Amino acid sequence: MDISTKVVIIGAGFGGLCMAAALKRTGHDDFVVLEKGHDVGGIWRDNIYPGCGCDVPSHLYSFSFEKYRSARSRYPAQPEILNYLTGVADKYRLRQHLRTGAEVASAEYDQTARRWTVRTEAGDTFTADVVVCAVGQLHRPKLPDITGRADFTGAAFHTARWNPDQDLTGRDVALIGTGSSAAQLLPHVARQARRVRVYQRTPNWVLPKPRPEFGPLTRAVFRRTPGIQSAYRALVYLAADLALTPVITKGWSFLPAKWAARWHLRRQVPDPALRARLTPDYPIGCKRIVVDSDFYPAVTRENVELVTDPISRITRDGIEVAGGRHDRADVIVYATGFRTTEFLAPMTVRGRDGAVLQDSWQAGAEAYLGIAVEGFPNFFLVHGPNTILGHNSNIFMIECQVHFIMNCLRLLPGAVEVRAEAMRDYRDWLDTAIGRTVWPAGCLSWYKTESGRVTNPWPASTLHYRKLVRRDPAAAFSVT
Ligand code: N01
């Protein structure tokens, strides 16, 4: 199949759907959305482990043009978020543009024709003036490189590849990792399994999460007061920006956040020895803060054991830790995160003069505002390098990027490419801003490459990002 179109969007998660809806809402119909999965939804389609949900309130974790409205749920679970996204795809008639099962293998720029050729793994070809790559940062599971992993004969899977047919009742489960996914999953597994051993390599800072449902008073106010939900959304947004951004720069809220996490731990874990093993020794905010109120109580259950001895190998029937202790397991669940710093991998992107994006990114991915890369005209990223947030709603960032890309599209026809000077100035600012955060030193995290370069999160307030994307792109881009 060989299809010619104006815009190819890669990915049908929050980012791809936002871009598609923006095109649709401005009267553009000539675009295709390529999605490797069987439906829209991105990570909210892939992550179906019990307990999966969002730790950002959904009134904020939704598009501004399609606000989540519920007088009941503050934090809906994964099925409701997926349902919200499929609703957006239906309401904005995006499905007619969608090609599922279309995993992109490569995108190549022809500078004579000023067109991109996008090829899928299945061999289909799409040519377009513009490519918008919205594949996100947390979609490729990372399985740990532990000796003997392949020898295990029981069931084993990653949280993002949860097997719903696996009955855990009465089984011995090994859960590796203690990040956000493990924290959400553990209470559910612990209720079913005979025994759960949780293998913690590094403790996380954990802040309490308010109850997922609003109380009766709030419900009544939400139902009866027009505009109150929008006001609530704005309030949550501003509170996050003003109170959580300074945590990552050791600003005014750094110590209160640390005290709140310590208080939460003390309140939920009475045993001082266990508490000590759950206490991080690096600055709060260095790794993504876990927001959860059920993880610590689950760790203190009788059938749950926190194992902090390093894993030395996986055997055919369990896990061996340093010192030689062997724990038998029927099932191993890897809550070991994602290949976040590889960005568009395994896709090959070839731009002007045959430049390969992955080569330009060997020292770590970078893009102007996380959106555009020099040498790659008419190629834009949603949720590209240094745009993900641990301190506010990623949907806000996605909308900012889509707003900017739509402005770039107004510069067409021609080859629209970020200027080297604009990228240099942005890089200088970004390096300084990252230097002020708690990320570069003190901890290992999915925010940075193995060499320590911070490539994933945005280092400032989202209000600042909003200010940058509101600038006219003509000042930073050349059009040939
Ligand atoms: O993954 P993670 P996640 N041996 O990378 C451990 C978002 N999210 O899936 O800290 C032993 O955070 C690793 O240990 P260490 C959110 O942004 C959002 O939990 O590297 N352990 C760590 O404990 C989140 O940050 C929601 O020492 C190993 C864990 O595995 C992001 O997704 C919900 C190991 C990985 O934690 C990723 O979260 C869920 C090894 N070899 C997720 N390798 C919301 O609510 C890794 N680990 C929005």
Coordinates of C-alpha atoms and ligand atoms in Angstrom, one line a residue:
M1 CA 0.0 0.0 0.0
D2 CA 1.3 3.4 -0.9
I3 CA -0.6 6.5 0.4
S4 CA 0.1 10.2 -0.1
T5 CA -1.2 12.6 2.6
K6 CA -0.3 15.9 4.1
V7 CA 0.5 14.9 7.7
V8 CA 1.5 11.6 9.2
I9 CA 1.1 11.3 12.9
I10 CA 2.9 8.4 14.6
G11 CA 1.2 7.2 17.8
A12 CA -2.5 7.3 18.9
G13 CA -2.0 7.9 22.6
F14 CA -2.8 11.3 24.3
G15 CA -0.1 13.0 22.1
G16 CA -1.2 11.6 18.7
L17 CA -4.9 12.1 19.4
C18 CA -4.3 15.7 20.6
M19 CA -2.5 16.5 17.3
A20 CA -5.1 14.7 15.2
A21 CA -7.9 16.6 17.0
A22 CA -6.1 19.9 16.5
L23 CA -5.9 19.3 12.8
K24 CA -9.5 18.2 12.6
R25 CA -10.7 21.2 14.7
T26 CA -9.0 23.6 12.2
G27 CA -10.6 22.0 9.2
H28 CA -7.7 19.7 8.1
D29 CA -8.7 16.3 6.9
D30 CA -5.7 15.1 5.0
F31 CA -3.8 13.2 7.6
V32 CA -3.1 9.7 8.8
V33 CA -2.5 8.4 12.3
L34 CA -0.3 5.3 12.4
E35 CA -0.6 3.2 15.6
K36 CA 1.4 0.0 16.3
G37 CA -1.3 -1.3 18.7
H38 CA -4.7 -2.6 18.0
D39 CA -6.5 0.6 19.1
V40 CA -6.0 4.2 20.4
G41 CA -4.9 4.8 24.0
G42 CA -1.1 4.4 24.1
I43 CA 0.2 3.6 27.6
W44 CA -3.4 3.6 28.9
R45 CA -4.2 0.8 26.5
D46 CA -1.0 -1.1 27.3
N47 CA -1.0 -0.9 31.1
I48 CA -3.8 -3.1 32.4
Y49 CA -2.2 -4.3 35.6
P50 CA -4.5 -4.3 38.6
G51 CA -4.5 -1.0 40.3
C52 CA -3.3 1.0 37.3
G53 CA -4.4 4.5 37.4
C54 CA -3.2 8.1 37.2
D55 CA -1.7 10.0 40.1
V56 CA -2.6 13.4 38.6
P57 CA -6.3 14.3 39.2
S58 CA -8.2 13.7 36.0
H59 CA -9.9 17.0 35.9
L60 CA -6.3 18.2 35.0
Y61 CA -5.2 15.1 33.3
S62 CA -7.5 15.7 30.4
F63 CA -7.6 17.9 27.3
S64 CA -8.6 21.5 27.7
F65 CA -10.9 21.1 24.7
E66 CA -12.5 18.0 26.1
K67 CA -12.4 18.4 29.9
Y68 CA -12.9 15.4 32.1
R69 CA -16.1 16.0 34.0
S70 CA -17.0 13.8 36.9
A71 CA -18.5 14.7 40.2
R72 CA -17.4 11.3 41.6
S73 CA -13.9 10.4 40.6
R74 CA -10.8 12.4 41.4
Y75 CA -8.4 9.7 40.2
P76 CA -10.1 7.3 37.9
A77 CA -8.5 4.0 37.2
Q78 CA -7.0 3.0 33.9
P79 CA -10.2 1.7 32.2
E80 CA -11.9 5.0 32.7
I81 CA -8.9 6.9 31.3
L82 CA -8.8 4.6 28.3
N83 CA -12.6 5.1 27.9
Y84 CA -12.0 8.9 27.9
L85 CA -9.4 8.5 25.1
T86 CA -11.6 6.3 22.9
G87 CA -14.4 8.8 23.5
V88 CA -12.2 11.6 22.2
A89 CA -11.3 9.5 19.1
D90 CA -15.0 8.9 18.4
K91 CA -16.2 12.4 19.2
Y92 CA -13.6 14.1 17.0
R93 CA -14.0 11.5 14.2
L94 CA -10.4 10.5 14.4
R95 CA -10.9 6.8 13.7
Q96 CA -11.3 7.4 10.0
H97 CA -7.7 8.5 10.0
L98 CA -6.4 5.7 12.1
R99 CA -4.3 2.7 10.9
T100 CA -3.8 0.2 13.7
G101 CA -1.2 -2.5 13.6
A102 CA 1.0 0.0 11.7
E103 CA 4.4 0.0 13.5
V104 CA 6.6 2.5 11.9
A105 CA 10.0 1.2 10.8
S106 CA 11.5 4.4 9.3
A107 CA 10.9 7.9 8.2
E108 CA 13.1 9.4 5.5
Y109 CA 13.2 13.0 4.1
D110 CA 13.5 13.7 0.4
Q111 CA 14.8 17.2 0.3
T112 CA 14.2 17.7 -3.5
A113 CA 10.5 16.8 -3.1
R114 CA 10.4 18.2 0.4
R115 CA 8.4 15.1 1.4
W116 CA 8.7 12.5 4.1
T117 CA 8.4 8.8 3.3
V118 CA 7.2 6.8 6.3
R119 CA 7.5 3.0 6.1
T120 CA 5.7 0.5 8.4
E121 CA 7.1 -2.9 9.5
A122 CA 4.3 -4.4 7.3
G123 CA 5.9 -2.7 4.3
D124 CA 3.2 0.0 3.7
T125 CA 4.4 3.4 2.6
F126 CA 3.0 6.8 3.5
T127 CA 4.4 10.0 1.9
A128 CA 3.7 13.3 3.6
D129 CA 4.8 17.0 3.9
V130 CA 4.9 16.7 7.6
V131 CA 5.6 14.0 10.2
V132 CA 4.5 14.4 13.8
C133 CA 6.0 11.7 16.0
A134 CA 4.0 11.2 19.2
V135 CA 5.2 7.9 20.5
G136 CA 5.8 9.1 24.1
Q137 CA 8.6 8.1 26.5
L138 CA 7.2 5.3 28.6
H139 CA 6.0 2.7 26.1
R140 CA 9.0 0.3 25.7
P141 CA 9.3 -2.0 28.7
K142 CA 12.7 -2.4 30.2
L143 CA 13.5 -6.0 31.4
P144 CA 16.4 -6.1 33.8
D145 CA 19.7 -7.5 32.8
I146 CA 19.8 -10.1 35.6
T147 CA 21.7 -13.3 35.1
G148 CA 19.5 -16.3 34.6
R149 CA 16.4 -14.4 33.7
A150 CA 15.7 -16.8 30.8
D151 CA 16.1 -19.8 33.0
F152 CA 13.0 -19.1 35.1
T153 CA 10.3 -21.7 34.3
G154 CA 7.3 -20.1 35.9
A155 CA 5.2 -17.2 34.5
A156 CA 7.1 -13.9 34.1
F157 CA 5.9 -10.6 32.7
H158 CA 6.4 -6.9 32.8
T159 CA 3.7 -4.7 34.4
A160 CA 3.1 -3.1 31.0
R161 CA 2.5 -6.6 29.5
W162 CA 0.3 -7.8 32.3
N163 CA -1.2 -11.3 31.7
P164 CA -4.9 -11.0 32.9
D165 CA -5.3 -14.8 32.6
Q166 CA -2.6 -15.4 35.2
D167 CA -4.3 -16.5 38.4
L168 CA -2.2 -15.4 41.4
T169 CA -4.4 -17.0 44.0
G170 CA -2.3 -18.9 46.5
R171 CA 0.9 -18.4 44.5
D172 CA 4.3 -17.1 45.5
V173 CA 5.0 -13.9 43.6
A174 CA 8.3 -12.0 43.2
L175 CA 7.8 -8.3 42.4
I176 CA 10.9 -6.6 41.1
G177 CA 11.0 -2.8 41.4
T178 CA 9.3 -0.3 43.7
G179 CA 8.5 2.6 41.3
S180 CA 5.0 4.0 40.6
S181 CA 3.8 0.9 38.8
A182 CA 4.9 -1.5 41.6
A183 CA 3.3 0.8 44.2
Q184 CA 0.0 0.7 42.5
L185 CA 0.1 -3.1 41.8
L186 CA 1.4 -4.4 45.1
P187 CA -1.8 -4.0 47.2
H188 CA -3.8 -5.9 44.6
V189 CA -1.3 -8.8 44.2
A190 CA -0.9 -9.0 48.0
R191 CA -4.6 -9.6 48.4
Q192 CA -4.5 -12.6 46.1
A193 CA -1.1 -14.2 46.4
R194 CA 0.0 -16.5 49.2
R195 CA 3.3 -14.6 49.5
V196 CA 4.8 -11.6 47.8
R197 CA 8.4 -10.7 47.9
V198 CA 9.1 -7.2 46.8
Y199 CA 12.7 -6.6 45.6
Q200 CA 13.7 -3.0 46.2
R201 CA 17.0 -1.8 44.8
T202 CA 16.4 1.9 45.8
P203 CA 13.7 3.3 48.1
N204 CA 11.5 5.9 46.6
W205 CA 10.1 9.1 48.1
V206 CA 6.4 8.5 48.5
L207 CA 3.8 11.2 49.0
P208 CA 0.2 10.5 50.1
K209 CA -2.5 10.4 47.5
P210 CA -5.9 11.8 48.3
R211 CA -8.9 9.3 48.1
P212 CA -9.8 8.5 44.5
E213 CA -13.4 9.5 45.0
F214 CA -14.7 12.9 46.1
G215 CA -16.6 13.1 49.3
P216 CA -20.4 13.8 49.4
L217 CA -20.0 17.6 50.0
T218 CA -17.7 18.1 47.0
R219 CA -19.9 15.9 44.9
A220 CA -22.9 18.1 45.8
V221 CA -21.0 21.3 45.0
F222 CA -19.7 19.9 41.7
R223 CA -23.2 18.9 40.7
R224 CA -24.8 22.2 41.6
T225 CA -22.2 24.9 40.9
P226 CA -21.7 25.8 37.2
G227 CA -18.1 26.3 36.3
I228 CA -16.8 24.8 39.5
Q229 CA -15.0 21.9 37.8
S230 CA -13.1 24.3 35.5
A231 CA -12.1 26.4 38.6
Y232 CA -11.0 23.2 40.3
R233 CA -8.9 22.2 37.3
A234 CA -7.3 25.6 37.2
L235 CA -6.6 25.5 41.0
V236 CA -5.0 22.0 40.8
Y237 CA -2.9 23.2 37.9
L238 CA -1.6 26.3 39.6
A239 CA -1.1 24.5 42.9
A240 CA 1.1 21.9 41.2
D241 CA 3.1 24.5 39.2
L242 CA 3.7 26.8 42.2
A243 CA 4.2 24.1 44.9
L244 CA 5.8 21.2 43.1
T245 CA 8.2 22.9 40.6
P246 CA 10.4 24.3 43.5
V247 CA 10.8 20.7 44.8
I248 CA 13.0 19.8 41.8
T249 CA 15.1 22.9 42.3
K250 CA 15.4 22.7 46.1
G251 CA 13.2 25.8 46.3
W252 CA 10.8 26.8 49.1
S253 CA 8.7 23.6 48.9
F254 CA 11.7 21.1 48.9
L255 CA 11.8 20.7 52.7
P256 CA 8.0 20.6 53.2
A257 CA 7.7 17.9 50.5
K258 CA 10.5 15.9 52.3
W259 CA 8.8 16.3 55.6
A260 CA 5.4 15.3 54.2
A261 CA 7.0 12.1 52.7
R262 CA 8.7 11.3 56.0
W263 CA 5.5 11.9 57.9
H264 CA 3.6 9.6 55.5
L265 CA 6.2 6.9 56.0
R266 CA 6.1 7.2 59.8
R267 CA 2.4 7.2 59.9
Q268 CA 2.0 4.1 57.7
V269 CA 5.0 2.0 58.7
P270 CA 5.3 1.6 62.5
D271 CA 8.3 -0.7 62.4
P272 CA 11.5 1.5 62.6
A273 CA 13.7 -1.2 61.0
L274 CA 11.4 -1.5 58.0
R275 CA 11.0 2.3 57.9
A276 CA 14.8 2.7 57.7
R277 CA 14.9 0.3 54.7
L278 CA 12.2 2.3 53.0
T279 CA 13.9 5.7 53.6
P280 CA 15.7 7.2 50.5
D281 CA 19.1 8.7 50.9
Y282 CA 18.9 11.1 47.9
P283 CA 17.1 14.4 47.5
I284 CA 13.3 14.2 47.1
G285 CA 12.4 14.8 43.4
C286 CA 15.6 13.3 42.1
K287 CA 13.6 10.3 40.9
R288 CA 9.9 10.6 40.0
I289 CA 8.1 10.9 43.3
V290 CA 5.6 8.1 43.9
V291 CA 2.2 9.4 44.9
D292 CA 0.4 6.6 46.7
S293 CA -1.4 5.8 50.0
D294 CA -1.7 2.0 49.6
F295 CA 1.9 1.0 49.0
Y296 CA 3.3 1.2 52.5
P297 CA 0.3 -0.5 54.2
A298 CA 0.7 -3.3 51.6
V299 CA 4.5 -3.7 52.4
T300 CA 3.5 -4.1 56.1
R301 CA 1.1 -7.0 55.4
E302 CA 2.0 -10.4 56.9
N303 CA 2.3 -12.1 53.5
V304 CA 4.6 -9.4 52.0
E305 CA 8.3 -9.2 52.5
L306 CA 10.5 -6.3 51.4
V307 CA 13.8 -7.7 50.1
T308 CA 16.6 -5.2 50.0
D309 CA 19.5 -7.6 49.4
P310 CA 20.6 -7.2 45.8
I311 CA 19.4 -9.8 43.4
S312 CA 22.4 -11.9 42.3
R313 CA 20.6 -14.2 39.8
I314 CA 17.3 -15.6 38.7
T315 CA 17.0 -19.4 38.9
R316 CA 14.6 -21.9 37.3
D317 CA 12.3 -21.6 40.3
G318 CA 13.0 -18.3 42.0
I319 CA 15.4 -15.5 42.9
E320 CA 18.8 -15.7 44.6
V321 CA 20.0 -12.6 46.5
A322 CA 23.4 -11.6 47.7
G323 CA 24.5 -13.8 50.6
G324 CA 23.1 -16.9 48.8
R325 CA 19.5 -16.9 50.0
H326 CA 17.1 -18.4 47.5
D327 CA 13.4 -17.4 47.4
R328 CA 11.1 -19.7 45.5
A329 CA 8.6 -18.0 43.2
D330 CA 5.8 -19.2 41.0
V331 CA 5.5 -15.9 39.2
I332 CA 7.9 -13.0 38.6
V333 CA 6.5 -9.6 37.8
Y334 CA 8.9 -7.0 36.4
A335 CA 7.9 -3.5 37.5
T336 CA 11.3 -2.4 36.2
G337 CA 10.3 0.6 34.1
F338 CA 10.9 1.7 30.5
R339 CA 13.6 2.3 28.0
T340 CA 13.0 6.0 28.3
T341 CA 16.2 7.5 26.9
E342 CA 16.1 5.7 23.6
F343 CA 13.2 7.9 22.4
L344 CA 12.1 7.0 18.9
A345 CA 13.9 3.6 18.8
P346 CA 13.7 1.3 17.1
M347 CA 12.5 3.6 14.3
T348 CA 15.2 5.0 11.9
V349 CA 14.7 8.7 11.1
R350 CA 16.7 10.1 8.2
G351 CA 16.6 13.8 7.6
R352 CA 18.3 16.4 5.4
D353 CA 21.6 15.4 3.8
G354 CA 21.0 11.8 5.0
A355 CA 21.5 12.7 8.7
V356 CA 20.3 9.9 11.0
L357 CA 18.5 11.2 14.1
Q358 CA 19.8 8.4 16.3
D359 CA 23.4 9.4 15.3
S360 CA 22.7 13.0 16.3
W361 CA 21.4 11.8 19.6
Q362 CA 24.2 9.5 20.5
A363 CA 25.2 11.6 23.5
G364 CA 21.6 12.0 24.5
A365 CA 18.4 13.1 22.8
E366 CA 17.7 16.8 22.4
A367 CA 15.2 18.9 20.5
Y368 CA 14.2 22.6 20.5
L369 CA 11.5 22.9 23.1
G370 CA 11.4 19.1 22.8
I371 CA 9.7 19.5 19.5
A372 CA 12.1 20.1 16.6
V373 CA 15.6 19.0 15.6
E374 CA 18.0 20.8 13.3
G375 CA 18.5 18.9 10.1
F376 CA 15.0 17.4 10.2
P377 CA 12.6 19.8 8.4
N378 CA 8.9 19.4 8.9
F379 CA 9.5 16.7 11.5
F380 CA 8.0 17.4 14.9
L381 CA 7.9 15.6 18.2
V382 CA 5.2 15.5 20.8
H383 CA 6.6 14.5 24.2
G384 CA 10.1 14.7 22.8
P385 CA 13.3 15.2 24.9
N386 CA 13.0 17.2 28.2
T387 CA 9.3 17.6 28.1
I388 CA 7.9 15.0 30.5
L389 CA 6.8 16.1 33.9
G390 CA 6.7 14.6 37.4
H391 CA 5.3 17.8 38.8
N392 CA 2.2 18.6 36.7
S393 CA 0.0 17.2 34.0
N394 CA 1.7 15.8 30.9
I395 CA -1.5 16.6 29.0
F396 CA -0.8 20.3 29.5
M397 CA 2.6 19.9 27.9
I398 CA 1.2 17.9 25.0
E399 CA -1.3 20.7 24.3
C400 CA 1.5 23.3 24.4
Q401 CA 3.5 21.2 21.9
V402 CA 0.5 20.7 19.6
H403 CA -0.2 24.5 19.8
F404 CA 3.4 25.2 18.7
I405 CA 3.4 22.6 15.9
M406 CA 0.1 24.0 14.5
N407 CA 1.8 27.4 14.4
C408 CA 4.8 25.9 12.6
L409 CA 2.4 24.4 10.0
R410 CA 1.3 27.9 9.2
L411 CA 4.8 28.5 7.9
L412 CA 4.3 25.9 5.1
P413 CA 4.7 25.4 2.2
G414 CA 8.5 24.9 2.4
A415 CA 11.0 23.2 4.6
V416 CA 10.5 24.4 8.1
E417 CA 13.5 23.8 10.2
V418 CA 14.8 25.0 13.6
R419 CA 17.8 27.3 13.2
A420 CA 21.1 26.3 14.7
E421 CA 21.4 29.5 16.8
A422 CA 17.9 29.0 18.2
M423 CA 18.8 25.5 19.2
R424 CA 22.1 26.6 20.7
D425 CA 20.5 29.3 22.8
Y426 CA 17.8 26.9 24.0
R427 CA 20.4 24.2 24.8
D428 CA 22.4 26.8 26.9
W429 CA 19.2 27.7 28.8
L430 CA 18.2 24.1 29.3
D431 CA 21.7 23.1 30.6
T432 CA 21.6 25.9 33.1
A433 CA 18.0 25.0 34.2
I434 CA 18.9 21.3 34.6
G435 CA 22.0 22.3 36.5
R436 CA 19.7 24.0 39.1
T437 CA 17.7 20.8 39.6
V438 CA 18.2 17.9 41.9
W439 CA 18.4 15.5 38.9
P440 CA 22.1 15.5 37.8
A441 CA 23.6 14.2 41.0
G442 CA 22.5 11.9 43.8
C443 CA 20.4 9.2 42.2
L444 CA 19.9 6.9 39.2
S445 CA 16.7 7.4 37.4
W446 CA 14.9 7.0 34.1
Y447 CA 15.3 10.7 33.7
K448 CA 18.8 10.4 32.4
T449 CA 21.1 8.3 30.2
E450 CA 23.7 5.9 31.6
S451 CA 26.3 8.7 31.2
G452 CA 24.2 10.9 33.4
R453 CA 22.8 13.4 30.8
V454 CA 19.2 14.4 31.8
T455 CA 17.2 13.9 28.6
N456 CA 13.6 13.3 29.7
P457 CA 12.0 15.8 32.2
W458 CA 11.2 19.5 31.8
P459 CA 13.3 21.4 34.4
A460 CA 11.1 24.5 35.0
S461 CA 7.5 25.5 35.6
T462 CA 4.9 24.6 33.0
L463 CA 3.9 28.3 32.9
H464 CA 7.4 29.0 31.6
Y465 CA 7.0 26.3 28.9
R466 CA 3.7 27.8 27.9
K467 CA 5.4 31.2 27.5
L468 CA 8.1 29.7 25.2
V469 CA 5.6 27.8 23.0
R470 CA 3.5 30.9 22.6
R471 CA 6.3 32.7 20.8
D472 CA 6.1 33.0 17.0
P473 CA 8.1 30.0 15.6
A474 CA 9.2 32.2 12.7
A475 CA 11.8 33.7 15.0
A476 CA 13.5 30.3 15.6
F477 CA 12.8 28.5 12.4
S478 CA 14.0 29.0 8.8
V479 CA 11.7 28.3 5.9
T480 CA 13.2 27.3 2.6
Ligands
N01_1 O1 9.2 2.3 36.5 P1 10.4 3.0 37.3 P2 7.6 2.4 36.8 N1 17.1 -4.9 39.7 O2 11.5 3.2 36.3 C1 13.7 -1.2 39.6 C2 5.0 6.6 35.1 N2 3.9 6.0 35.8 O3 6.9 1.6 35.7 O4 15.1 2.8 41.5 C3 16.3 -4.5 40.7 O5 9.9 4.2 38.0 C4 14.1 0.3 39.8 O6 15.1 0.4 40.8 P3 16.0 1.7 40.9 C5 5.7 7.5 36.2 O7 6.2 8.7 35.5 C6 2.9 6.8 36.1 O8 7.3 2.1 38.1 O9 16.4 2.0 39.5 N3 15.4 -3.5 40.5 C7 12.7 0.9 40.2 O10 12.4 0.6 41.5 C8 6.8 6.6 36.6 O11 7.9 7.2 37.1 C9 1.8 6.4 36.8 O12 17.1 1.3 41.7 C10 15.4 -2.9 39.3 C11 11.8 0.1 39.3 O13 12.4 -1.1 38.9 C12 7.1 5.9 35.2 O14 5.8 5.7 34.7 C13 1.7 5.0 37.2 C14 16.2 -3.3 38.2 C15 11.4 0.8 38.0 O15 10.7 2.0 38.4 C16 7.8 4.6 35.4 O16 7.2 3.9 36.5 C17 2.8 4.2 36.8 C18 17.1 -4.4 38.5 N4 17.9 -4.8 37.5 C19 3.8 4.7 36.1 N5 15.9 -2.5 37.1 C20 0.8 7.4 37.1 O17 0.1 7.2 38.1 C21 15.0 -1.7 37.5 N6 14.7 -1.9 38.8 C22 0.7 8.6 36.2

